[in-house]
Coordinates of C-alpha atoms in Angstrom, one line a residue:
M1 CA -8.8 102.4 57.2
T2 CA -11.1 100.0 59.1
F3 CA -14.0 101.1 61.3
Y4 CA -15.3 98.9 64.3
S5 CA -18.7 99.2 65.7
P6 CA -18.9 100.4 69.2
Q7 CA -19.1 97.8 71.9
T8 CA -20.7 98.7 75.3
S9 CA -19.9 96.3 78.2
S10 CA -22.3 97.8 80.8
I11 CA -24.5 101.0 81.6
V12 CA -24.8 102.2 85.2
G13 CA -27.2 105.0 86.2
S14 CA -26.5 107.2 89.4
E15 CA -27.9 110.5 90.8
T16 CA -25.5 112.9 92.7
T17 CA -26.3 116.2 94.5
L18 CA -23.4 118.8 94.3
K19 CA -23.2 121.5 97.0
A20 CA -21.0 124.5 97.4
F21 CA -19.4 124.7 100.8
H22 CA -17.4 127.9 100.1
T23 CA -18.5 131.1 98.4
V24 CA -16.8 131.4 95.1
D25 CA -17.1 133.2 91.8
I26 CA -18.3 131.1 89.1
K27 CA -17.0 131.9 85.7
V28 CA -19.0 130.7 82.6
Q29 CA -17.8 130.7 79.0
Y30 CA -20.2 130.2 76.2
R31 CA -20.7 130.7 72.5
D32 CA -23.7 132.3 70.8
T33 CA -22.9 130.8 67.3
S34 CA -23.1 127.2 66.8
G35 CA -20.8 127.1 63.7
S36 CA -17.8 128.6 65.7
N37 CA -14.7 126.4 66.2
S38 CA -16.4 123.4 64.3
A39 CA -14.9 121.2 61.6
T40 CA -15.7 118.3 59.5
H41 CA -13.5 115.4 58.7
T42 CA -14.2 112.9 55.9
F43 CA -12.5 109.5 56.0
T44 CA -12.5 106.9 53.3
A45 CA -12.8 103.4 54.5
D46 CA -11.9 100.4 52.4
K47 CA -13.5 97.8 54.7
L48 CA -16.1 97.8 57.5
K49 CA -15.7 95.3 60.2
V50 CA -18.6 94.2 62.5
D51 CA -18.7 91.5 65.2
L52 CA -22.0 89.7 65.0
S53 CA -21.3 87.4 67.9
S54 CA -20.3 90.2 70.3
G55 CA -20.6 88.9 73.8
F56 CA -20.5 85.2 73.3
D57 CA -18.0 82.7 71.9
E58 CA -19.8 80.2 69.7
Q59 CA -19.4 78.9 66.2
I60 CA -21.7 80.2 63.5
L61 CA -23.5 77.8 61.3
T62 CA -22.9 78.1 57.7
G63 CA -25.6 80.0 55.8
S64 CA -27.3 81.3 58.9
A65 CA -26.2 85.0 59.0
R66 CA -28.4 87.7 57.6
F67 CA -28.0 91.3 58.6
K68 CA -28.6 94.8 57.1
V69 CA -26.1 97.8 56.8
G70 CA -28.2 100.8 55.9
L71 CA -30.5 99.6 53.2
D72 CA -28.2 96.8 52.0
T73 CA -29.1 93.2 53.1
F74 CA -26.1 90.8 53.4
L75 CA -26.3 87.0 53.3
D76 CA -23.7 84.3 54.2
R77 CA -22.7 81.6 51.7
S78 CA -20.0 79.3 52.8
G79 CA -17.8 82.0 54.2
L80 CA -18.6 84.8 51.6
L81 CA -21.0 87.6 52.1
Y82 CA -23.4 88.6 49.2
R83 CA -25.3 91.9 49.1
N84 CA -28.8 92.4 48.0
V85 CA -29.5 88.9 46.7
D86 CA -32.3 88.9 44.0
P87 CA -34.8 86.1 45.1
A88 CA -35.8 85.7 41.5
T89 CA -32.3 84.9 40.3
N90 CA -30.6 84.1 43.6
S91 CA -27.7 86.2 42.5
G92 CA -26.1 89.0 44.5
I93 CA -23.0 91.1 44.7
Q94 CA -20.0 89.5 46.5
S95 CA -19.1 92.0 49.3
G96 CA -16.9 90.4 51.9
L97 CA -16.4 87.4 54.1
I98 CA -17.4 86.1 57.4
Q99 CA -15.3 84.3 60.2
Y100 CA -17.3 81.4 61.5
G101 CA -15.2 81.1 64.7
T102 CA -14.9 84.8 65.7
G103 CA -18.2 86.1 64.3
V104 CA -16.4 89.0 62.6
V105 CA -17.6 90.1 59.1
E106 CA -15.5 92.1 56.9
I107 CA -17.5 94.1 54.3
D108 CA -15.6 95.6 51.4
S109 CA -18.6 96.7 49.2
W110 CA -21.5 98.6 50.3
T111 CA -23.8 101.5 49.2
P112 CA -22.1 104.8 49.9
N113 CA -23.6 107.9 51.4
A114 CA -26.3 105.9 53.3
D115 CA -27.2 105.1 57.0
N116 CA -24.5 102.8 58.4
S117 CA -26.8 101.5 61.1
I118 CA -26.5 97.7 61.4
Q119 CA -29.5 95.4 62.1
L120 CA -29.0 91.8 62.7
Q121 CA -31.9 89.7 61.2
S122 CA -30.7 86.0 61.6
L123 CA -27.9 84.1 63.2
T124 CA -27.5 80.6 64.4
T125 CA -24.6 79.5 66.5
T126 CA -23.6 76.1 68.0
T127 CA -21.3 74.5 70.5
D128 CA -21.5 71.0 69.3
L129 CA -19.9 71.3 65.7
L130 CA -16.3 70.9 66.3
P131 CA -13.9 72.5 63.6
I132 CA -11.6 70.2 61.6
N133 CA -8.4 70.9 59.7
K134 CA -8.5 67.7 57.4
I135 CA -11.1 66.4 55.0
A136 CA -11.1 63.1 53.0
F137 CA -13.7 61.9 50.6
R138 CA -14.3 59.9 47.5
T139 CA -16.5 61.0 44.6
P140 CA -19.4 58.7 43.7
V141 CA -18.6 58.5 40.1
I142 CA -15.1 57.7 38.6
P143 CA -12.8 58.3 36.9
L144 CA -12.7 62.2 36.9
R145 CA -11.6 64.4 34.3
V146 CA -8.2 65.9 34.9
Q147 CA -8.2 69.4 36.4
S148 CA -12.0 69.4 36.8
L149 CA -12.2 69.3 40.6
T150 CA -13.0 72.4 42.6
V151 CA -13.4 72.1 46.4
V152 CA -15.0 75.0 48.4
V153 CA -14.7 75.3 52.1
G154 CA -15.5 77.9 54.8
T155 CA -12.9 78.5 57.4
L156 CA -13.4 79.9 60.9
E157 CA -10.8 82.8 60.6
H158 CA -9.9 83.2 56.8
G159 CA -13.4 83.2 55.1
Q160 CA -14.0 81.0 52.0
L161 CA -11.2 78.9 50.3
T162 CA -11.7 77.9 46.7
L163 CA -9.3 75.1 45.8
N164 CA -8.3 73.7 42.4
A165 CA -6.3 70.6 41.6
D166 CA -3.7 70.8 38.8
E167 CA -3.1 68.2 36.1
N168 CA -1.1 66.0 38.5
G169 CA -4.0 66.0 41.1
V170 CA -2.0 68.3 43.5
I171 CA -3.8 71.0 45.6
E172 CA -1.2 73.4 47.0
T173 CA -1.9 76.8 48.6
S174 CA -0.6 78.7 51.6
R175 CA -3.5 77.2 53.7
A176 CA -4.5 74.0 51.9
H177 CA -2.4 71.1 50.9
G178 CA -3.9 68.0 49.2
Q179 CA -4.0 65.3 46.5
V180 CA -6.8 63.9 44.3
N181 CA -6.5 60.5 42.4
W182 CA -8.2 61.1 39.1
D183 CA -8.8 57.3 38.6
N184 CA -10.5 56.4 41.9
G185 CA -11.9 59.8 42.8
F186 CA -10.2 59.9 46.3
V187 CA -9.6 63.4 47.7
Q188 CA -7.6 64.2 50.8
I189 CA -6.8 67.8 51.9
Y190 CA -5.0 69.2 55.0
F191 CA -5.5 72.7 56.1
H192 CA -2.6 74.4 57.8
T193 CA -0.2 77.4 57.5
K194 CA 3.5 76.9 57.6
T195 CA 4.7 79.2 60.4
E196 CA 8.3 79.9 61.6
I197 CA 8.6 79.7 65.3
T198 CA 10.5 82.6 66.7
A199 CA 11.2 84.0 70.3
A200 CA 8.4 86.6 69.6
N201 CA 5.6 84.1 68.8
R202 CA 6.7 81.0 70.5
T203 CA 4.7 81.8 73.7
E204 CA 1.5 82.4 71.7
I205 CA 1.9 79.2 69.7
E206 CA 2.5 77.2 72.7
A207 CA -0.7 78.6 74.5
H208 CA -2.9 76.9 71.8
N209 CA -4.5 73.6 73.0
W210 CA -3.5 71.9 69.7
Y211 CA 0.2 72.6 70.3
D212 CA 2.5 69.6 70.7
P213 CA 6.3 69.8 70.6
L214 CA 6.4 66.9 68.2
L215 CA 4.7 69.1 65.6
E216 CA 7.8 71.2 65.3
Y217 CA 10.3 70.5 62.5
E218 CA 13.6 71.8 61.2
E219 CA 14.2 73.2 57.8
A220 CA 17.2 75.3 56.6
S221 CA 18.3 75.8 60.2
K222 CA 14.9 77.3 61.2
T223 CA 12.1 75.9 63.3
Y224 CA 8.6 75.6 61.8
I225 CA 5.3 74.3 62.8
N226 CA 2.0 73.9 60.7
V227 CA -0.5 76.0 62.4
P228 CA -4.0 74.5 61.7
V229 CA -6.6 76.3 59.7
W230 CA -9.9 75.3 61.2
V231 CA -12.7 74.6 58.7
D232 CA -16.3 74.2 59.2
S233 CA -17.1 70.6 58.1
S234 CA -20.7 71.5 57.1
S235 CA -19.5 74.1 54.6
V236 CA -17.5 71.7 52.5
R237 CA -18.7 71.2 48.9
Y238 CA -17.0 70.1 45.7
N239 CA -17.6 70.1 41.9
A240 CA -16.1 67.7 39.5
I241 CA -16.6 66.2 36.1
A242 CA -16.6 62.3 35.8
Y243 CA -16.5 60.1 32.8
T244 CA -19.2 57.5 32.4
Y245 CA -18.4 54.9 29.6
L246 CA -20.9 52.8 27.7
P247 CA -20.1 49.2 27.0
I248 CA -18.1 48.9 23.8
D249 CA -19.9 46.9 21.1
S250 CA -17.3 44.6 19.5
E251 CA -19.5 44.4 16.3
L252 CA -19.6 48.1 15.9
L253 CA -15.9 48.4 17.0
G254 CA -14.8 45.7 14.6
L255 CA -12.5 43.9 17.1
S256 CA -12.7 42.2 20.4
A257 CA -12.9 44.7 23.3
T258 CA -12.0 42.2 26.0
R259 CA -8.5 43.4 26.6
L260 CA -9.3 47.1 26.2
P261 CA -9.5 49.3 29.3
I262 CA -12.9 50.3 30.5
D263 CA -12.6 53.8 28.8
G264 CA -11.3 52.3 25.6
R265 CA -8.1 54.2 25.7
V266 CA -4.7 52.6 25.4
P267 CA -1.2 54.2 25.9
I268 CA 0.4 55.3 22.8
F269 CA 3.9 56.1 24.2
R270 CA 6.1 53.4 25.7
V271 CA 9.7 53.4 26.7
G272 CA 11.8 51.9 23.8
G273 CA 9.1 52.8 21.3
I274 CA 9.3 55.2 18.4
G275 CA 8.0 58.7 18.6
I276 CA 7.6 61.4 15.9
V277 CA 7.6 65.2 16.5
S278 CA 5.9 66.9 13.5
S279 CA 5.3 70.5 12.7
T280 CA 2.9 71.5 9.8
K281 CA 3.1 75.0 8.3
S282 CA 1.7 77.0 5.3
Q283 CA 3.5 79.4 3.2
E284 CA 2.0 81.5 0.4
L285 CA 4.0 81.7 -2.8
P286 CA 4.6 85.2 -4.1
S287 CA 3.7 84.4 -7.6
A288 CA 2.7 81.5 -9.9
I289 CA 5.2 81.6 -12.8
A290 CA 6.0 78.4 -14.7
G291 CA 9.6 77.2 -14.3
T292 CA 10.2 79.4 -11.0
T293 CA 11.7 78.1 -7.9
Y294 CA 10.5 79.2 -4.5
D295 CA 12.3 78.8 -1.2
L296 CA 10.3 77.6 1.8
N297 CA 11.1 78.9 5.4
D298 CA 12.3 75.5 6.4
Q299 CA 14.5 72.9 5.1
R300 CA 14.8 69.2 5.4
I301 CA 11.0 68.8 5.1
A302 CA 9.2 65.5 4.9
W303 CA 6.1 66.3 3.0
C304 CA 4.8 69.1 0.8
E305 CA 1.7 69.9 -1.4
I306 CA 0.4 73.0 -3.1
E307 CA -3.1 74.4 -3.0
D308 CA -4.9 77.3 -4.6
A309 CA -6.9 80.0 -2.8
N310 CA -10.0 77.8 -2.8
G311 CA -8.3 74.7 -1.4
V312 CA -8.0 72.9 -4.7
K313 CA -4.9 70.7 -4.8
V314 CA -2.5 71.4 -7.6
G315 CA -1.6 68.3 -9.6
Y316 CA 1.6 66.6 -8.3
D317 CA 2.8 66.5 -12.0
L318 CA 2.8 70.3 -12.3
Y319 CA 5.7 70.9 -9.7
T320 CA 8.6 69.3 -8.0
I321 CA 9.8 69.4 -4.4
N322 CA 13.4 69.5 -3.2
Y323 CA 12.9 68.0 0.3
D324 CA 16.5 68.6 1.5
Y325 CA 16.7 72.2 0.7
G326 CA 13.0 73.0 1.1
R327 CA 12.3 74.3 -2.5
V328 CA 9.2 74.2 -4.7
T329 CA 9.7 74.4 -8.5
L330 CA 6.8 74.9 -10.8
G331 CA 7.1 72.9 -14.0
G332 CA 7.8 74.5 -17.4
D333 CA 4.2 73.6 -18.5
F334 CA 2.5 74.9 -15.3
T335 CA -0.7 76.8 -16.0
L336 CA -3.2 78.4 -13.7
V337 CA -6.1 77.0 -15.7
G338 CA -8.8 76.0 -13.1
L339 CA -6.8 77.4 -10.2
V340 CA -7.1 80.8 -8.2
E341 CA -4.1 82.7 -7.0
P342 CA -2.4 82.9 -4.6
L343 CA -1.0 79.4 -4.2
T344 CA -0.1 78.1 -0.9
A345 CA 2.5 75.5 -0.1
K346 CA 1.6 73.3 2.8
Y347 CA 4.6 71.4 4.2
R348 CA 5.7 69.5 7.2
Y349 CA 9.1 68.7 8.8
Q350 CA 9.6 65.9 11.4
D351 CA 12.0 64.3 13.7
M352 CA 11.8 60.6 14.6
G353 CA 13.5 59.1 17.5
Q354 CA 13.4 56.3 20.1
I355 CA 11.5 57.2 23.3
R356 CA 13.7 57.1 26.6
D357 CA 11.3 58.3 29.1
V358 CA 7.5 58.9 29.5
Q359 CA 6.2 60.9 32.4
I360 CA 2.6 60.8 33.7
N361 CA 2.3 64.6 33.1
G362 CA 2.8 64.0 29.3
Q363 CA 6.5 64.7 29.1
V364 CA 8.2 62.5 26.5
T365 CA 12.0 62.3 26.3
F366 CA 13.9 61.0 23.3
T367 CA 17.2 59.3 23.1
K368 CA 18.6 62.0 20.8
P369 CA 18.1 65.8 20.4
L370 CA 15.6 67.3 17.9
T371 CA 17.0 68.6 14.7
H372 CA 14.3 71.4 14.0
N373 CA 12.8 74.2 15.8
Y374 CA 9.2 73.6 16.8
D375 CA 6.4 75.9 17.9
S376 CA 3.8 74.7 20.3
D377 CA 1.0 76.2 18.1
N378 CA 1.6 74.0 15.0
T379 CA 3.5 70.9 16.5
I380 CA 2.2 67.6 17.6
V381 CA 3.9 64.5 19.0
G382 CA 2.8 61.1 18.1
S383 CA 3.7 57.6 18.3
A384 CA 4.8 55.5 15.2
L385 CA 3.6 52.0 14.2
V386 CA 6.7 50.3 13.1
I387 CA 6.1 48.1 10.1
N388 CA 9.6 46.7 9.5
D389 CA 10.7 45.3 6.1
M390 CA 7.9 44.3 3.5
Q391 CA 7.9 42.2 0.4
A392 CA 5.1 41.1 -1.9
R393 CA 4.7 37.4 -2.4
Y394 CA 2.2 34.7 -3.3
T395 CA 0.9 31.7 -1.3
R396 CA -1.7 28.8 -1.3
K397 CA -1.2 27.6 -4.8
F398 CA -3.4 24.6 -5.7
V399 CA -5.6 23.3 -8.6
Q400 CA -9.1 21.7 -8.5
Q401 CA -11.5 20.3 -11.1
A402 CA -14.0 23.1 -11.1
W403 CA -14.7 26.4 -9.3
S404 CA -16.8 25.8 -6.2
N405 CA -18.0 29.5 -5.7
Q406 CA -16.1 29.5 -2.4
W407 CA -12.8 31.3 -1.7
L408 CA -11.3 28.6 0.3
D409 CA -7.5 28.1 0.8
E410 CA -7.7 24.1 0.3
P411 CA -8.8 22.3 -2.9
T412 CA -12.3 20.7 -3.1
G413 CA -13.7 18.1 -5.3
T414 CA -12.0 15.6 -7.4
L415 CA -8.2 15.9 -7.9
I416 CA -6.9 16.7 -11.5
S417 CA -3.6 15.7 -13.2
A418 CA -3.0 19.1 -14.7
N419 CA -0.8 21.5 -12.7
Y420 CA 1.4 24.6 -12.8
N421 CA 5.1 24.0 -12.0
D422 CA 5.8 26.8 -9.7
A423 CA 8.9 25.0 -8.3
L424 CA 10.7 25.8 -11.5
Y425 CA 8.7 28.7 -12.7
P426 CA 7.4 30.6 -9.6
I427 CA 4.7 33.2 -10.0
Q428 CA 6.5 36.5 -10.1
V429 CA 5.2 39.4 -8.0
T430 CA 6.6 42.9 -7.4
N431 CA 6.2 45.3 -4.5
K432 CA 4.8 47.9 -6.9
G433 CA 2.2 45.7 -8.7
A434 CA 0.9 43.2 -6.3
I435 CA -2.2 43.7 -4.2
Q436 CA -3.8 41.8 -1.3
E437 CA -6.2 39.5 -3.3
H438 CA -7.4 36.0 -3.8
W439 CA -7.2 34.8 -7.4
Y440 CA -8.5 32.0 -9.5
I441 CA -7.7 31.2 -13.1
Q442 CA -10.4 29.1 -14.8
F443 CA -9.9 27.5 -18.2
T444 CA -12.4 28.1 -20.9
D445 CA -10.9 25.4 -23.0
G446 CA -7.7 23.4 -23.2
T447 CA -5.4 26.5 -23.6
N448 CA -7.4 29.7 -22.8
F449 CA -8.4 30.9 -19.4
K450 CA -9.8 33.9 -17.5
C451 CA -8.5 35.5 -14.3
V452 CA -11.0 36.6 -11.5
G453 CA -10.2 38.3 -8.2
E454 CA -12.3 38.0 -5.1
Y455 CA -12.5 41.9 -4.9
T456 CA -11.4 43.0 -8.2
G457 CA -13.5 40.7 -10.3
Q458 CA -12.4 39.4 -13.7
I459 CA -9.4 41.5 -14.8
A460 CA -8.0 39.7 -17.9
T461 CA -7.9 36.7 -20.1
G462 CA -4.9 34.7 -21.3
T463 CA -3.4 31.6 -22.8
I464 CA -0.8 29.1 -21.7
N465 CA 1.3 29.8 -24.9
T466 CA 2.3 33.3 -23.6
D467 CA 3.4 34.8 -20.4
F468 CA 0.3 36.0 -18.4
S469 CA 0.9 39.5 -16.8
P470 CA -2.2 41.5 -16.1
I471 CA -1.6 45.2 -15.5
N472 CA -2.5 47.0 -12.3
P473 CA -4.1 50.2 -13.5
V474 CA -3.1 52.2 -10.3
T475 CA 0.7 51.6 -10.6
G476 CA 1.0 50.5 -14.2
A477 CA 2.9 47.2 -13.1
P478 CA 1.7 43.7 -13.4
Y479 CA -0.4 42.3 -10.5
F480 CA 1.7 39.1 -11.2
V481 CA 3.5 37.2 -14.0
I482 CA 2.8 33.6 -14.8
K483 CA 5.4 32.1 -17.1
K484 CA 4.2 30.1 -20.0
E485 CA 6.9 27.4 -19.4
G486 CA 5.1 26.4 -16.1
W487 CA 1.9 25.2 -17.5
G488 CA 1.8 21.5 -17.8
S489 CA -0.6 19.5 -20.1
G490 CA -4.1 18.0 -19.4
W491 CA -6.0 21.2 -18.8
A492 CA -9.8 21.0 -19.7
N493 CA -12.6 23.4 -19.7
G494 CA -13.6 24.5 -16.1
N495 CA -10.3 23.5 -14.4
V496 CA -9.1 26.0 -11.8
L497 CA -5.7 27.3 -10.6
R498 CA -6.1 29.0 -7.1
F499 CA -3.5 31.2 -5.4
N500 CA -3.3 34.4 -3.2
T501 CA -1.1 37.3 -3.5
I502 CA 0.2 39.2 -0.4
A503 CA 0.8 42.9 -1.0
C504 CA 3.8 44.8 0.2
N505 CA 1.7 46.6 2.7
F506 CA 0.8 46.6 6.4
P507 CA -2.8 46.2 7.7
V508 CA -3.7 49.1 9.9
W509 CA -6.9 49.4 11.9
V510 CA -8.1 53.0 11.6
I511 CA -10.8 53.8 14.3
R512 CA -12.1 57.3 14.3
T513 CA -14.0 58.5 17.4
V514 CA -16.4 61.3 17.4
K515 CA -17.7 62.5 20.7
Q516 CA -21.5 63.0 20.9
S517 CA -22.3 66.6 19.9
E518 CA -24.0 68.6 17.3
P519 CA -22.2 68.7 14.0
A520 CA -19.9 71.8 13.6
V521 CA -19.2 71.2 9.9
I522 CA -21.1 69.5 7.1
S523 CA -18.1 67.2 6.2
D524 CA -14.7 66.3 7.6
S525 CA -11.6 64.4 6.4
F526 CA -8.1 63.2 7.6
Q527 CA -5.0 61.8 6.0
I528 CA -2.8 58.8 6.8
M529 CA 0.8 59.5 6.3
L530 CA 3.3 56.7 5.6
R531 CA 7.1 57.1 6.3
G532 CA 9.4 54.8 4.3
D533 CA 13.1 54.2 4.3
I534 CA 14.6 52.9 1.1
D535 CA 18.0 51.9 0.0
R536 CA 19.4 54.6 -2.1
V537 CA 21.8 53.8 -5.0
V538 CA 24.7 56.2 -4.9

């Protein structure tokens, strides 16, 4: 129920003398008890409505209204009414709204059982500030963070509107329709209400001074018109979060930033590229008995490892994984020494496919369907760096008289007659043993030599009378093999054979970015996962 304050148009005073022209009997009825025939009715009102501009038709300026209802003081803030604002904290109770065009205030929260007299304390009106139904502006700092823009406006008839843009920059409500460009910070909003024109309301709509027959349009065999929602231009304000980027230092970054975008971000998904959908899960093993096989909840997994209750990784030699069927088998010699139960299997399953379409909203479409079920809580979608086929090899073989203390790829100093015949006896390298390294072999006499790497240092000594095959301690395979038949004659103390080995790997730049903040943990870590396809022998 809504109550309206009484409005008085005029008061006229008059004095009249009544005379009796005929003798009549006058009958009088009276009561001697004031409580007789009396009743009290209690009404519960959900809203109080008061017209602050009664008697004149002018627009109210934003933030100028102040009035009291009983002991409560109400203030206007961009179309909303706040009750009993604390001057120390500037906070109050939101209690209604005000219509700047009509002067009507609607109060939906007040102190009950109090005097409802209304006292207007402050009000400013104008006839020069014309209302608008469209705003457009550009933020001073760009780009904006997605979904960070909020626009607040005060309307003349509907109170305050609070507008938020979605991830695509679209603002869409029943009264506001707009778009924001996150990159350049340009905002454009139209205020109108889609209204169907019927026989009952056509006369009323056509009576407005903004009406134009060209504004009508047809939709689904019905006629509509966008009725303007008038906005006080002085009430418009917005809040947004913008990015500010510091210049990228090429020395700190480790690569040239000339071709990088200003924010340092580059697209990771492209049409025709390779994408990977990956889900990582954990499953607690019911026991830890040697020789026991445990089934995981998923099959066709891509990776798995076992940890104990304290996060200590179980040695890979203590269990085996059946990736096709998703099974973990503890070895026959498995022991819990140094481990704490329960054991947890952490595994991952994936789908890899070619990307067919990439949308600006983040939707990625593949050329083939996914073969696993994925949950949003533990699934990520990433792009893949395609390495293609790789093979270890050696390059830049040459000889020189003495070691120059420089890792150059061309000989220096005086030429010598001794050489190694790699045309008939090439240096042998394998994918398993070779590493990315510069090597030199320096003779200590006519038959013996030492082998030194730029990063590994001296790894072994050898002689021209036997095959030289220094062992890579990580893989157990030789770094390379130099056949004894390839050595020519004429070697002297200090002579050098130089060559490089190219490993069967792919150089990847790993740049980790941490935003400026207080540290949440003492240490952190990450893993790099390599996916490989091999030729299986059936």
